[in-house]
Amino acid sequence: MAARSSIRSAFVVAVSVLMECWCALDARAQGIAGWGSEYYHSDRDIDGNVLKVAAGYSHTVALKADGSIACWGYNGNGQCSVPAGLGTVQSVAAGGSHTVALKQDGSVACWGNNGNGQCNVPAGLGAVQSVAAGGSHTVALKQDGSVACWGDNGNGQCSD
């Protein structure tokens, strides 16, 4: 991987890719660099230690060490509008035009474009250990090893 800005490959600890953009997290500087659409995924310096980054189609989300998140980029569907009272987050994912947060209590919150139901978290979903987001669907891996998926199923991405 070629160096970009102050990001050096030896210090990259996390990367995220979606469509034509990707971003990287520098463990040493706690800085974020983005490649692709510069308007949406530009380099960022964020107050606080950053643990994880995720790149959506036209937005980026970062999980900070204090459990808060920062979002930037295109916000035409509200994907960068972090809900008030979200609470402490332990993981994040970015879909095409939606954002997903795995909260400290194992519950999931989604916001942004919901045109295919990708933000309609199933009732009673809990005990989640990780989340992922596709273009128009969302996936949760539960602690018991089962998987829940919601949103666009046009290509069978949410089928058993």
Short mmCIF file of C-alpha atoms in Angstrom, two decimals:
data_model
loop_
_atom_site.label_atom_id
_atom_site.label_comp_id
_atom_site.label_asym_id
_atom_site.label_seq_id
_atom_site.Cartn_x
_atom_site.Cartn_y
_atom_site.Cartn_z
CA MET A 1 0.00 0.00 0.00
CA ALA A 2 1.41 3.38 -0.93
CA ALA A 3 1.73 6.04 1.74
CA ARG A 4 -0.80 8.85 1.66
CA SER A 5 -0.55 12.13 3.53
CA SER A 6 0.82 11.30 6.98
CA ILE A 7 -0.51 7.73 6.84
CA ARG A 8 2.28 5.16 6.56
CA SER A 9 1.58 1.51 5.77
CA ALA A 10 3.49 0.35 8.85
CA PHE A 11 1.00 2.12 11.10
CA VAL A 12 -2.29 1.30 9.35
CA VAL A 13 -4.46 -0.75 11.70
CA ALA A 14 -7.84 -0.65 9.98
CA VAL A 15 -9.17 -0.17 6.48
CA SER A 16 -12.64 -0.06 4.98
CA VAL A 17 -13.81 -0.24 1.38
CA LEU A 18 -17.13 0.33 -0.37
CA MET A 19 -17.62 0.99 -4.06
CA GLU A 20 -14.88 3.34 -5.33
CA CYS A 21 -13.64 4.66 -1.98
CA TRP A 22 -11.60 3.40 0.91
CA CYS A 23 -10.17 4.80 4.11
CA ALA A 24 -7.36 3.88 6.49
CA LEU A 25 -6.67 4.48 10.16
CA ASP A 26 -3.14 5.32 11.33
CA ALA A 27 -2.52 3.87 14.81
CA ARG A 28 0.38 6.19 15.55
CA ALA A 29 -1.21 9.49 14.60
CA GLN A 30 -4.84 8.40 15.11
CA GLY A 31 -5.51 10.12 11.79
CA ILE A 32 -7.74 8.96 8.97
CA ALA A 33 -6.97 9.14 5.28
CA GLY A 34 -9.47 8.54 2.49
CA TRP A 35 -9.04 7.62 -1.14
CA GLY A 36 -11.54 7.85 -3.96
CA SER A 37 -14.10 10.63 -3.95
CA GLU A 38 -12.17 13.35 -2.10
CA TYR A 39 -15.35 15.33 -1.47
CA TYR A 40 -16.84 12.55 0.64
CA HIS A 41 -13.82 10.70 2.01
CA SER A 42 -11.21 13.39 2.66
CA ASP A 43 -8.44 13.04 5.24
CA ARG A 44 -9.65 13.80 8.78
CA ASP A 45 -8.15 14.61 12.12
CA ILE A 46 -10.65 13.72 14.81
CA ASP A 47 -10.42 14.62 18.47
CA GLY A 48 -9.94 11.46 20.47
CA ASN A 49 -8.40 8.11 19.69
CA VAL A 50 -10.04 6.41 16.73
CA LEU A 51 -10.53 2.65 16.95
CA LYS A 52 -12.28 1.86 13.68
CA VAL A 53 -13.28 3.45 10.39
CA ALA A 54 -15.91 2.41 7.85
CA ALA A 55 -16.47 3.77 4.35
CA GLY A 56 -19.93 3.98 2.84
CA TYR A 57 -20.70 4.87 -0.75
CA SER A 58 -20.39 8.59 -0.05
CA HIS A 59 -19.77 8.91 3.68
CA THR A 60 -17.32 7.79 6.35
CA VAL A 61 -17.90 6.86 9.99
CA ALA A 62 -15.28 6.58 12.74
CA LEU A 63 -15.59 4.91 16.14
CA LYS A 64 -13.69 6.81 18.84
CA ALA A 65 -12.15 5.27 21.97
CA ASP A 66 -14.77 6.90 24.20
CA GLY A 67 -17.55 5.00 22.38
CA SER A 68 -18.80 8.02 20.44
CA ILE A 69 -18.80 8.21 16.66
CA ALA A 70 -18.09 10.84 14.04
CA CYS A 71 -19.60 10.81 10.54
CA TRP A 72 -18.85 13.01 7.54
CA GLY A 73 -19.43 13.15 3.80
CA TYR A 74 -22.67 13.25 1.85
CA ASN A 75 -25.66 13.42 4.20
CA GLY A 76 -28.54 13.50 1.71
CA ASN A 77 -30.21 10.53 3.41
CA GLY A 78 -29.24 11.40 6.97
CA GLN A 79 -26.46 8.80 7.08
CA CYS A 80 -24.14 11.28 8.81
CA SER A 81 -26.76 12.54 11.29
CA VAL A 82 -25.81 10.58 14.41
CA PRO A 83 -28.96 10.07 16.50
CA ALA A 84 -29.14 12.00 19.78
CA GLY A 85 -28.83 9.75 22.80
CA LEU A 86 -27.16 6.94 20.84
CA GLY A 87 -25.08 5.94 23.84
CA THR A 88 -21.81 4.05 23.90
CA VAL A 89 -20.92 2.27 20.66
CA GLN A 90 -18.55 -0.68 20.29
CA SER A 91 -18.53 -1.11 16.49
CA VAL A 92 -19.68 0.67 13.33
CA ALA A 93 -20.43 -0.15 9.71
CA ALA A 94 -21.29 2.01 6.71
CA GLY A 95 -23.55 0.88 3.89
CA GLY A 96 -24.40 2.52 0.62
CA SER A 97 -26.33 5.36 2.23
CA HIS A 98 -26.90 4.14 5.77
CA THR A 99 -24.87 3.83 8.96
CA VAL A 100 -24.97 1.04 11.55
CA ALA A 101 -23.84 1.14 15.17
CA LEU A 102 -23.45 -1.81 17.52
CA LYS A 103 -24.09 -0.42 20.96
CA GLN A 104 -22.29 -1.51 24.12
CA ASP A 105 -25.43 -3.33 25.32
CA GLY A 106 -25.50 -5.58 22.22
CA SER A 107 -28.33 -3.73 20.51
CA VAL A 108 -28.13 -2.23 17.01
CA ALA A 109 -29.06 1.23 15.73
CA CYS A 110 -29.32 2.17 12.03
CA TRP A 111 -29.97 5.48 10.30
CA GLY A 112 -29.90 6.97 6.84
CA ASN A 113 -31.50 5.65 3.65
CA ASN A 114 -34.17 3.09 4.49
CA GLY A 115 -35.53 2.57 0.97
CA ASN A 116 -35.12 -1.21 1.22
CA GLY A 117 -35.68 -1.57 4.96
CA GLN A 118 -31.93 -1.66 5.73
CA CYS A 119 -32.52 0.53 8.80
CA ASN A 120 -35.49 -1.50 10.12
CA VAL A 121 -33.69 -3.37 12.91
CA PRO A 122 -35.72 -6.54 13.64
CA ALA A 123 -37.80 -6.33 16.80
CA GLY A 124 -36.19 -8.16 19.70
CA LEU A 125 -32.75 -8.30 18.09
CA GLY A 126 -30.16 -8.37 20.84
CA ALA A 127 -26.97 -10.09 21.97
CA VAL A 128 -25.21 -8.94 18.79
CA GLN A 129 -21.42 -9.22 18.61
CA SER A 130 -20.70 -7.64 15.21
CA VAL A 131 -22.41 -5.75 12.39
CA ALA A 132 -21.83 -5.26 8.68
CA ALA A 133 -23.55 -3.19 6.03
CA GLY A 134 -23.91 -3.73 2.31
CA GLY A 135 -25.21 -1.32 -0.29
CA SER A 136 -28.84 -1.71 0.82
CA HIS A 137 -28.83 -4.38 3.53
CA THR A 138 -27.55 -4.87 7.07
CA VAL A 139 -26.21 -7.98 8.80
CA ALA A 140 -25.77 -8.77 12.50
CA LEU A 141 -23.82 -11.70 13.94
CA LYS A 142 -25.33 -12.71 17.24
CA GLN A 143 -23.37 -14.10 20.19
CA ASP A 144 -24.99 -17.52 19.70
CA GLY A 145 -23.53 -17.70 16.17
CA SER A 146 -26.79 -17.03 14.36
CA VAL A 147 -27.09 -14.27 11.78
CA ALA A 148 -29.85 -11.72 11.21
CA CYS A 149 -30.09 -9.85 7.91
CA TRP A 150 -32.54 -7.19 6.78
CA GLY A 151 -32.99 -4.89 3.84
CA ASP A 152 -32.64 -5.55 0.10
CA ASN A 153 -32.91 -9.24 -0.77
CA GLY A 154 -33.02 -8.81 -4.56
CA ASN A 155 -29.98 -11.05 -5.00
CA GLY A 156 -30.61 -13.35 -2.06
CA GLN A 157 -28.28 -11.48 0.28
CA CYS A 158 -30.73 -11.84 3.18
CA SER A 159 -31.93 -15.37 2.39
CA ASP A 160 -31.14 -18.41 4.49
#
